[in-house]
Amino acid sequence: MRATAFFMPTVKEDPADAEAVSHKLMVRGGFVRQFASGIYIMLPLGWRVMQRICRIIREEMESIGAVELSMPTMHPADVWQASGRYEAIGPEMFRFNDRGGRDMVLAMTHEEVFAWLASRELRSYRDLPQIWYQIQLKFRDEPRAKGGVLRVREFLMKDSYSFDLDESGLEKSYARHIAAYDRIFARCGLECHRVESDSGFMGGAQAHEYMAPSRAGEDRVALCPACGYSANVELARSRARAPQTQEVHGETARAAGAGESGGSAPREVATPEQRTIDEVSEFLGTPPSSMIKTLLYMAGDSPVLVLVRGDHSLHESKLIRCLKSEVRPAHPEEVEAIAGAEVGFIGPVGLPKGAILRVIADESLRPVDPGGPVGTEAGAVSAEYVTGANKDHTHLVGVVVGRDFAPEYADLREAEAGDGCPECGLPLAIEQVIEVGNIFKLGTKYTVPLGATVLDEGGRERPIVMGSYGIGPARIAAAAIEQSHDGRGIVWPKTIAPFDVYLVQVQAKDADQSEVARTLYEELTAEGWEVLWDDREERPGVKFADAELIGCPIRVTVGKKAPEGLIEVEPRAGGEREEVPATACCARVSALWEATC
Ligand code: ATP
Ligand code: MG
């Protein structure tokens, strides 16, 4: 491709609103343009990257026996009503009416439509298994469209769906997808973790996400470098670190007796204006790990008191899963009405009479049986806690879980770096990541409501068992840039670069250079390399800067020494610039290619 016959509008300035490196570089490198909030144009360079990623995806999907088709993106609402998602999904779904007044939606995803097709076309166990896939647009009115193409409102997704007779069939389809996904991300040059993920509170089925480490990511995962345990923090389990030994200093603490053990009942202590864990900890001289953080949530109309250790944080997703309901923090007025005290002073002991509410404590607050296994959960060292007293400007000290109140227990706290791995006990790491794909055992969640059944060998009708599997090709591109760039621009993994070779002709009008460049372009192209020949009448500095910015794996430069038949070859990923005879160019490019990631 000659640059003069191509369209690669590079720009010097970062886009004003951009934070993510990939966003900046994709705009500056002429890969994308924003058309409207969360809606992007893929320019020719960006589209070439997408095509390369999609080619890898297609090859790997076909290798597991998946077949490609294409589904409509405009759906009558009734399939979405049948699954219940028309009501369950909020403003994220684009809805409209056709001219006949019929309710319609734009595709957010395609489980319903695939199940609809299966319900009409698959009749017998002999028709199974099937894996169908497409690379198709999805529309989501994302509340926080940002980060360039990382989170947009219209995007391409590879989505595949497996159809099996039973769970063991689904198991195989799922395993095949794991194998294909592992290869797809590896071939795209991404560093990626497969982690356990939240399968939503409706079904207990298994799900995994593919997570590319990056500071631009919106998700976090817990990883055990020792045994390989890996999970989204939304559900990652961990062993809490032991609470700090109680150090009592400060007059107030001593006066109140905070931290002294041996009492038989909690005692009130005045804590004027001390609302947060840090404030109360400082005021009483009690470490946060010897305090209980009390949060009041509403699950529908039901109040729930949620307790975590003072040095821990609640992860709302865990609470949602535990309650099997959406939740929200109670409003301050609700807190006062239910607990009889302001936010900051509530607790599990001494709730107003008649306050009917569930009290759920994180596992780390469960009293440890002294004869039980050693080193599992915390709580053993500090059995006495400080909590709010349900009385304004007052806390209780010497609160003992189990003695003074009896909560339910659940895993509610967010895993933190340094917590013990739930499997092997060694310290967990927490990494920020971009979700690039996920796989999901759906079971019969969609096939039952959409009536997708087959007759089994015995002639009995059975709902098809389904799986669904997504990948965002644009997120792969952006994540690859996040993981591989330098101060000068993108350093594409060679498999997904827009071109293999960036051929710089330093002087566009120089006859010798034109001749050598043309010959190299033809030879390289004939050998199967995809070459971008920069023959523009631009200053050499501009061309070199664009070559670095666009980030193709190998740069070939035809300059002053063209009349002597000498050119330069250089890998983008760092390495020596070599002067070689033009006749050796193809061989050098091949050798460098082999050595490049
Ligand atoms: P997220 O949690 O990031 O919103 P999701 O769980 O909604 O993602 P899925 O619905 O499973 O994602 O979509 C499958 C894949 O599609 C994701 O792994 C991601 O690569 C891509 N994807 C999802 N939402 C977007 C978006 N708004 N913009 C770009 N790509 C997206
Ligand atoms: Mg989403």
XYZ file of C-alpha atoms and ligand atoms in Angstrom:
629
model
C 0.000 0.000 0.000
C 1.384 3.388 -0.966
C 0.775 6.011 1.689
C -0.179 8.503 -1.018
C -3.004 6.174 -2.039
C -3.982 5.434 1.559
C -5.677 7.421 4.310
C -3.699 7.686 7.545
C -4.514 10.990 9.237
C -1.980 11.103 12.079
C -2.136 14.028 14.486
C 0.353 15.530 16.931
C -1.964 16.383 19.795
C -3.564 13.978 22.225
C -7.361 14.130 22.215
C -8.455 16.513 24.962
C -10.506 14.077 27.029
C -8.216 11.050 26.738
C -6.712 9.347 29.773
C -5.918 5.853 28.489
C -2.677 5.552 26.505
C -4.444 3.365 23.947
C -7.070 6.052 23.403
C -4.407 8.711 22.806
C -2.304 6.564 20.496
C -5.223 5.237 18.474
C -6.396 8.782 17.763
C -2.903 10.208 17.144
C -1.890 7.264 14.980
C -4.930 7.687 12.754
C -6.608 4.408 13.794
C -9.931 5.779 15.049
C -12.008 8.936 15.274
C -14.771 9.652 17.735
C -18.033 10.322 15.957
C -20.174 10.910 19.059
C -19.905 9.943 22.720
C -19.059 6.230 22.796
C -19.393 5.904 19.011
C -16.246 5.490 16.951
C -15.198 5.420 13.322
C -12.586 2.778 12.496
C -10.168 4.432 10.072
C -8.299 2.238 7.555
C -5.383 1.502 9.911
C -7.735 0.642 12.773
C -9.881 -1.490 10.517
C -6.837 -3.436 9.308
C -5.938 -4.228 12.930
C -9.532 -5.329 13.558
C -9.452 -7.551 10.474
C -6.262 -9.226 11.638
C -7.674 -9.869 15.082
C -10.900 -11.193 13.579
C -8.954 -13.497 11.275
C -7.202 -15.060 14.270
C -10.528 -15.383 16.064
C -12.170 -17.011 13.038
C -9.316 -19.508 12.589
C -9.450 -20.553 16.212
C -13.243 -20.739 16.330
C -13.303 -22.903 13.234
C -10.616 -25.102 14.791
C -13.078 -26.071 17.560
C -15.817 -26.772 15.065
C -17.708 -23.504 15.363
C -19.623 -22.305 12.294
C -20.105 -18.663 11.391
C -23.415 -16.993 10.682
C -24.783 -13.481 11.035
C -27.722 -12.445 13.188
C -29.814 -9.305 12.853
C -29.090 -6.438 15.227
C -32.650 -5.117 15.260
C -34.991 -7.298 17.305
C -38.696 -7.291 18.049
C -39.023 -6.932 21.825
C -40.901 -10.204 22.250
C -37.851 -12.495 22.356
C -36.419 -10.243 25.039
C -39.745 -10.308 26.858
C -39.754 -14.092 26.704
C -36.410 -14.307 28.534
C -37.419 -11.629 31.019
C -34.517 -9.392 30.074
C -36.728 -6.745 28.445
C -37.844 -5.810 31.975
C -34.686 -6.804 33.838
C -32.308 -4.634 31.812
C -32.487 -0.914 32.400
C -31.501 2.076 30.289
C -28.483 0.221 28.875
C -30.801 -1.183 26.198
C -31.653 0.962 23.176
C -35.418 0.690 22.626
C -37.622 2.140 19.924
C -40.857 1.585 18.017
C -41.250 0.677 14.400
C -43.821 2.456 12.223
C -46.472 0.004 13.326
C -45.837 0.950 16.954
C -44.205 -2.390 17.708
C -41.618 -2.431 20.522
C -38.143 -3.035 19.134
C -34.625 -3.119 20.564
C -31.067 -2.916 19.277
C -28.995 -6.016 20.057
C -27.071 -5.773 23.332
C -26.089 -9.398 22.955
C -27.652 -12.365 21.163
C -28.531 -15.204 23.563
C -32.244 -14.797 22.887
C -31.943 -14.750 19.110
C -29.649 -17.779 19.034
C -32.011 -19.655 21.368
C -34.900 -18.603 19.099
C -33.146 -20.065 16.073
C -32.264 -23.233 17.957
C -35.899 -23.618 19.023
C -36.937 -23.754 15.387
C -34.084 -25.638 13.772
C -32.734 -28.162 16.288
C -35.132 -31.029 16.878
C -33.228 -34.139 17.850
C -30.219 -35.123 19.941
C -28.714 -36.043 16.583
C -28.591 -32.337 15.690
C -26.313 -31.724 18.684
C -23.754 -30.558 19.597
C -23.565 -27.270 17.702
C -21.372 -24.218 18.118
C -22.554 -21.166 16.205
C -20.731 -17.854 16.131
C -20.785 -14.434 14.564
C -18.763 -11.249 14.595
C -21.514 -8.720 14.886
C -22.384 -5.284 16.261
C -23.736 -4.823 19.752
C -25.383 -1.687 21.117
C -25.275 -0.691 24.755
C -26.075 2.697 26.171
C -23.152 2.462 28.575
C -23.348 4.928 31.457
C -19.612 5.490 31.413
C -18.474 5.373 27.799
C -14.799 6.303 28.014
C -11.241 5.196 27.348
C -11.521 5.333 23.562
C -12.716 2.002 22.170
C -12.413 0.202 25.516
C -15.984 1.006 26.496
C -18.223 2.210 23.725
C -21.922 2.195 22.912
C -21.633 0.414 19.566
C -18.998 -2.286 19.163
C -18.162 -5.487 17.354
C -18.241 -8.661 19.379
C -17.362 -12.201 18.515
C -20.074 -14.129 20.231
C -20.503 -17.866 20.093
C -23.135 -20.132 21.561
C -22.912 -23.835 22.209
C -25.902 -26.185 22.173
C -25.640 -29.542 23.910
C -27.926 -32.292 25.077
C -26.703 -32.274 28.657
C -24.254 -30.851 31.184
C -21.444 -33.171 30.168
C -21.810 -31.941 26.595
C -21.673 -28.349 27.806
C -18.557 -29.249 29.771
C -16.856 -30.290 26.514
C -17.995 -27.215 24.573
C -16.771 -25.042 27.425
C -13.396 -26.776 27.491
C -13.074 -26.309 23.739
C -13.704 -22.610 24.117
C -11.078 -22.380 26.828
C -8.574 -23.958 24.455
C -9.587 -21.629 21.586
C -9.545 -18.512 23.767
C -6.159 -19.345 25.251
C -4.791 -19.573 21.720
C -6.575 -16.447 20.449
C -5.166 -14.182 23.129
C -1.714 -15.741 22.933
C -1.672 -15.324 19.150
C -2.780 -11.699 19.499
C 0.305 -11.130 21.666
C -1.685 -10.295 24.792
C -0.663 -11.140 28.301
C -3.907 -12.459 29.704
C -5.250 -14.276 32.768
C -8.223 -16.600 32.749
C -10.019 -15.950 36.032
C -13.135 -17.210 37.761
C -15.892 -14.692 37.321
C -19.282 -13.857 38.681
C -21.966 -15.747 36.848
C -24.664 -13.408 38.132
C -27.029 -14.122 40.969
C -29.626 -15.898 38.870
C -27.644 -19.036 38.170
C -24.900 -20.870 39.971
C -23.246 -21.825 36.703
C -19.559 -21.427 36.045
C -18.029 -18.485 34.213
C -14.544 -17.246 33.427
C -13.190 -13.945 32.193
C -10.073 -13.295 30.180
C -8.283 -10.364 31.733
C -5.416 -8.369 30.227
C -3.344 -6.618 32.916
C -3.356 -2.858 32.366
C -3.662 0.291 34.414
C -6.433 1.393 32.048
C -8.564 -1.550 33.172
C -11.756 -1.121 35.138
C -11.668 -4.573 36.732
C -9.419 -6.074 39.356
C -8.433 -9.670 39.831
C -6.870 -11.597 42.694
C -3.990 -13.816 41.599
C -1.910 -16.306 43.507
C 1.596 -16.427 42.033
C 2.243 -19.635 43.963
C -0.660 -21.946 43.079
C -2.361 -20.131 40.193
C -5.659 -19.337 41.933
C -7.217 -16.450 40.016
C -10.578 -14.749 40.344
C -12.279 -11.447 39.768
C -12.315 -9.516 43.054
C -16.108 -9.550 42.697
C -15.967 -13.101 43.946
C -12.351 -13.777 44.950
C -12.095 -15.545 48.264
C -9.174 -14.868 50.559
C -7.889 -15.545 54.039
C -7.935 -12.337 56.016
C -4.733 -11.255 57.637
C -4.721 -11.546 61.405
C -5.937 -8.404 63.114
C -3.316 -6.044 64.477
C -2.612 -6.645 68.102
C -4.533 -4.115 70.066
C -2.421 -1.188 71.120
C -4.170 1.008 73.548
C -2.965 4.538 73.876
C -4.804 7.743 74.603
C -6.656 8.876 77.642
C -10.106 8.274 76.211
C -9.404 4.674 75.421
C -8.052 4.000 78.864
C -10.868 5.864 80.508
C -13.374 3.846 78.574
C -11.598 0.597 79.010
C -11.417 0.041 75.256
C -9.306 -2.898 74.360
C -9.252 -4.412 77.756
C -10.621 -7.851 77.700
C -12.441 -9.792 80.308
C -15.670 -7.814 80.545
C -18.933 -9.663 80.314
C -20.881 -7.052 78.374
C -20.148 -4.220 75.948
C -19.687 -0.777 77.475
C -20.691 2.557 76.001
C -18.081 5.168 75.266
C -18.707 8.733 74.120
C -17.313 9.412 70.649
C -18.479 12.931 69.809
C -18.388 13.619 66.050
C -16.246 10.496 65.465
C -18.025 8.758 62.595
C -15.569 6.966 60.347
C -13.448 3.952 61.205
C -10.325 6.110 60.992
C -11.758 8.807 63.238
C -12.952 6.370 65.893
C -9.737 4.343 65.645
C -7.649 7.465 66.210
C -9.915 8.745 68.975
C -10.009 5.491 70.932
C -6.535 4.311 70.031
C -7.990 1.068 68.743
C -6.656 -0.477 65.520
C -9.236 -0.646 62.695
C -8.962 -4.427 62.725
C -10.475 -4.413 66.218
C -13.488 -2.497 65.010
C -16.601 -3.558 63.130
C -17.759 -1.487 60.192
C -21.566 -1.507 60.121
C -23.393 -0.720 56.878
C -27.115 -0.612 56.356
C -28.326 -1.789 52.957
C -31.735 -2.111 51.380
C -32.508 -5.280 49.431
C -35.784 -4.241 47.857
C -37.800 -3.060 50.865
C -35.869 -5.144 53.386
C -33.124 -3.578 55.454
C -29.979 -5.646 55.949
C -27.215 -4.841 58.400
C -23.859 -5.720 56.903
C -20.748 -6.100 59.035
C -17.109 -6.235 58.007
C -13.945 -5.818 60.035
C -12.813 -2.194 60.253
C -9.735 -2.772 58.100
C -11.764 -4.562 55.394
C -14.050 -3.331 52.627
C -17.379 -4.751 51.614
C -17.615 -5.882 47.985
C -21.178 -5.114 46.922
C -21.236 -7.878 44.298
C -20.695 -10.429 47.047
C -23.598 -8.994 49.016
C -25.792 -9.116 45.905
C -24.883 -12.757 45.365
C -25.453 -13.606 49.010
C -28.887 -11.945 49.084
C -29.825 -12.936 45.519
C -31.139 -9.423 45.093
C -29.989 -6.023 43.881
C -29.029 -3.813 46.810
C -28.435 -0.159 47.601
C -27.020 1.608 50.635
C -29.822 2.899 52.841
C -30.377 6.665 52.752
C -29.354 8.575 55.912
C -33.020 9.070 56.858
C -33.645 5.350 56.525
C -30.615 4.643 58.719
C -31.953 6.896 61.450
C -35.450 5.461 61.198
C -34.276 1.849 61.336
C -31.264 1.970 63.685
C -32.232 4.984 65.725
C -28.909 6.738 65.198
C -27.015 8.708 62.577
C -24.754 7.074 60.032
C -21.461 6.422 61.779
C -22.964 5.340 65.094
C -24.941 2.242 64.162
C -24.047 -1.306 65.090
C -25.390 -4.823 65.586
C -25.901 -4.545 69.358
C -28.793 -2.655 70.922
C -30.882 -2.116 67.849
C -34.252 -0.530 68.602
C -36.846 -3.053 69.652
C -38.944 -4.136 66.723
C -36.231 -3.330 64.165
C -36.596 -6.464 62.083
C -33.599 -6.909 59.917
C -31.112 -9.479 58.800
C -27.633 -9.115 60.196
C -24.899 -10.595 58.025
C -21.256 -10.572 59.038
C -18.218 -11.281 56.947
C -16.594 -14.657 57.602
C -13.553 -12.980 59.166
C -15.754 -11.945 62.102
C -16.805 -15.514 62.842
C -15.470 -16.472 66.285
C -12.782 -19.076 65.875
C -13.077 -22.311 67.737
C -9.797 -22.497 69.677
C -9.634 -26.200 68.964
C -10.289 -25.691 65.280
C -7.817 -25.613 62.399
C -5.009 -23.138 62.803
C -4.403 -20.156 60.559
C -7.646 -20.263 58.626
C -9.792 -17.273 59.384
C -9.056 -14.316 61.571
C -10.921 -13.296 64.679
C -8.954 -15.484 67.026
C -6.590 -12.807 68.230
C -9.056 -10.052 68.834
C -12.371 -11.299 70.026
C -13.465 -7.895 71.295
C -14.591 -5.224 68.916
C -15.670 -1.626 68.862
C -18.985 -0.931 67.107
C -21.511 1.867 66.842
C -23.975 1.901 69.765
C -27.121 2.875 67.831
C -26.981 6.087 69.849
C -25.629 9.318 68.402
C -21.989 10.141 69.241
C -21.565 6.871 71.092
C -19.755 3.575 70.419
C -19.626 0.292 72.230
C -16.375 -1.350 73.268
C -15.835 -4.948 74.265
C -18.379 -6.295 71.789
C -18.049 -10.044 71.293
C -19.492 -11.624 68.174
C -21.678 -14.602 69.054
C -22.090 -13.494 72.649
C -23.614 -10.041 72.154
C -25.295 -10.717 68.829
C -25.626 -13.713 66.515
C -25.296 -12.812 62.850
C -25.412 -14.939 59.713
C -21.999 -15.299 58.100
C -20.991 -14.921 54.463
C -17.941 -14.044 52.409
C -18.495 -10.316 51.932
C -15.134 -8.608 52.110
C -13.042 -7.617 49.151
C -9.840 -9.597 48.755
C -6.795 -7.392 49.208
C -3.178 -7.661 48.161
C -1.312 -9.647 50.790
C -4.370 -11.584 51.989
C -3.846 -15.328 52.040
C -4.746 -17.333 48.937
C -7.897 -19.358 49.693
C -6.251 -22.454 48.185
C -2.664 -22.387 49.415
C -2.472 -19.562 51.941
C 0.399 -17.695 50.323
C -0.063 -13.956 49.676
C -2.402 -12.892 46.877
C -1.613 -10.151 44.385
C -4.292 -7.814 43.075
C -3.972 -6.603 39.485
C -5.897 -4.065 37.478
C -7.104 -5.567 34.213
C -9.116 -5.059 31.040
C -11.765 -7.699 30.357
C -11.210 -8.829 26.777
C -13.434 -11.877 26.741
C -15.599 -14.146 28.797
C -17.136 -17.587 28.730
C -20.278 -18.609 30.470
C -22.196 -21.806 31.188
C -25.781 -20.710 30.687
C -27.469 -24.063 31.139
C -31.149 -23.816 30.219
C -31.651 -20.197 31.250
C -32.614 -19.122 27.714
C -33.637 -22.399 26.114
C -36.468 -23.039 28.575
C -38.242 -19.676 28.114
C -37.668 -19.731 24.356
C -38.789 -23.336 24.020
C -35.549 -24.668 22.542
C -35.869 -28.396 23.144
C -34.778 -31.589 21.395
C -35.920 -35.179 21.630
C -33.367 -37.375 23.340
C -32.585 -40.989 22.476
C -35.571 -42.194 24.459
C -37.897 -39.797 22.624
C -38.237 -37.479 25.623
C -38.249 -33.713 25.095
C -35.346 -31.961 26.804
C -34.280 -28.321 26.934
C -30.998 -27.713 25.135
C -28.072 -26.879 27.418
C -26.373 -23.691 26.261
C -23.122 -21.806 26.729
C -22.228 -18.307 25.582
C -18.810 -16.915 24.849
C -17.797 -13.319 23.985
C -14.712 -11.471 22.817
C -14.309 -7.755 22.051
C -11.857 -7.392 19.134
C -11.469 -3.632 19.676
C -10.666 -4.247 23.317
C -7.950 -6.675 22.216
C -6.467 -3.907 20.040
C -6.628 -1.332 22.830
C -5.315 -3.755 25.461
C -2.419 -4.694 23.163
C -1.478 -1.018 22.939
C -1.783 -0.590 26.699
C 0.629 -3.477 27.151
C 3.005 -2.582 24.337
C 3.974 1.012 23.619
C 6.765 3.464 24.348
C 7.210 7.229 24.377
C 7.182 7.356 20.601
C 4.092 5.315 19.904
C 2.592 1.881 19.528
C 4.695 -1.292 19.397
C 2.208 -3.729 17.852
C 2.474 -7.455 18.440
C 3.463 -8.645 14.970
C 0.328 -10.739 14.507
C -2.097 -7.836 14.747
C -0.078 -4.887 13.373
C -1.824 -3.016 10.541
C 1.160 -3.693 8.251
C 4.213 -5.905 8.699
C 6.710 -3.470 7.225
C 6.770 0.327 7.178
C 8.895 1.302 4.172
C 10.131 4.877 4.519
C 11.246 6.563 1.325
C 13.080 9.554 2.776
C 12.841 11.806 -0.323
C 9.651 11.226 -2.274
C 10.957 12.951 -5.381
C 14.414 11.375 -5.517
C 14.619 9.110 -8.587
C 17.162 6.647 -7.109
C 15.198 6.314 -3.892
C 11.958 5.859 -5.829
C 13.507 3.105 -7.857
C 14.960 1.212 -4.877
C 11.780 1.671 -2.836
C 9.599 0.400 -5.670
C 11.799 -2.677 -6.129
C 11.754 -3.446 -2.390
C 8.021 -2.897 -2.203
C 7.444 -5.343 -5.032
C 9.870 -7.958 -3.692
C 8.522 -7.814 -0.149
C 4.922 -7.897 -1.341
C 5.682 -10.858 -3.594
C 7.014 -12.711 -0.540
C 3.710 -12.118 1.247
C 4.644 -9.189 3.494
C 2.072 -6.464 3.951
C 3.976 -3.247 3.331
C 3.031 0.381 3.898
C 5.279 2.420 1.572
C 5.560 5.958 2.863
C 6.044 7.843 -0.416
C 4.486 11.059 0.866
C 6.130 14.422 0.240
C 6.706 15.058 3.913
C 9.812 15.992 5.867
C 11.829 12.899 6.841
C 11.238 13.678 10.533
C 7.496 13.504 9.997
C 7.738 10.139 8.277
C 10.005 8.651 10.937
C 7.752 9.957 13.708
C 4.691 8.472 11.995
C 6.475 5.149 11.516
C 7.180 5.020 15.262
C 3.690 6.178 16.192
C 1.898 3.666 13.955
C 4.151 0.944 15.302
C 4.550 -1.632 12.511
C 7.016 -4.356 13.568
C 9.753 -3.618 10.995
C 10.910 -0.384 9.419
C 12.845 -0.352 6.153
C 14.406 2.977 5.218
C 15.463 3.983 1.717
C 17.550 7.154 1.955
C 20.760 8.830 0.854
C 22.634 5.613 0.184
C 20.070 4.310 -2.268
C 22.367 5.028 -5.230
C 24.951 2.685 -3.628
C 22.242 0.048 -3.153
C 22.270 0.377 0.645
C 19.211 0.601 2.855
C 18.396 0.301 6.581
C 16.325 -2.257 8.425
C 15.201 -1.820 12.031
C 12.731 -3.577 14.360
C 10.198 -1.289 16.073
C 10.455 -3.154 19.349
C 13.965 -1.912 19.999
C 17.119 -3.322 18.565
C 19.845 -2.350 16.193
C 19.337 -0.375 13.035
C 21.318 -2.201 10.372
C 22.595 -0.999 7.044
C 22.248 -3.786 4.491
C 22.394 -4.107 0.721
C 18.966 -3.642 -0.819
C 19.332 -7.102 -2.313
C 19.490 -8.589 1.213
C 16.381 -6.739 2.429
C 13.900 -9.625 2.203
C 16.235 -11.993 4.017
C 16.849 -9.456 6.798
C 13.132 -8.761 7.188
C 12.445 -12.503 7.507
C 15.179 -12.940 10.075
C 14.027 -9.966 12.139
C 10.433 -11.160 11.923
C 11.404 -14.476 13.417
C 13.150 -12.698 16.270
C 10.224 -10.322 16.949
C 7.337 -10.992 19.300
P -17.938 -5.236 30.947
O -18.008 -5.901 32.285
O -16.588 -4.687 30.634
O -19.052 -4.271 30.717
P -19.452 -7.341 29.883
O -19.361 -8.329 30.973
O -20.652 -6.494 29.774
O -18.153 -6.396 29.911
P -20.029 -9.146 27.737
O -21.414 -8.701 27.658
O -19.823 -10.499 28.207
O -19.150 -8.097 28.538
O -19.298 -8.949 26.339
C -18.249 -9.792 25.871
C -17.054 -8.954 25.486
O -17.428 -7.812 24.712
C -16.336 -8.344 26.679
O -15.453 -9.287 27.225
C -15.600 -7.198 26.032
O -14.425 -7.650 25.372
C -16.573 -6.728 24.978
N -17.358 -5.574 25.450
C -18.381 -5.586 26.337
N -18.882 -4.353 26.507
C -18.160 -3.536 25.703
C -18.202 -2.136 25.436
N -19.115 -1.349 26.012
N -17.305 -1.622 24.569
C -16.404 -2.409 23.972
N -16.315 -3.738 24.172
C -17.177 -4.302 25.031
Mg -21.038 -4.558 30.397
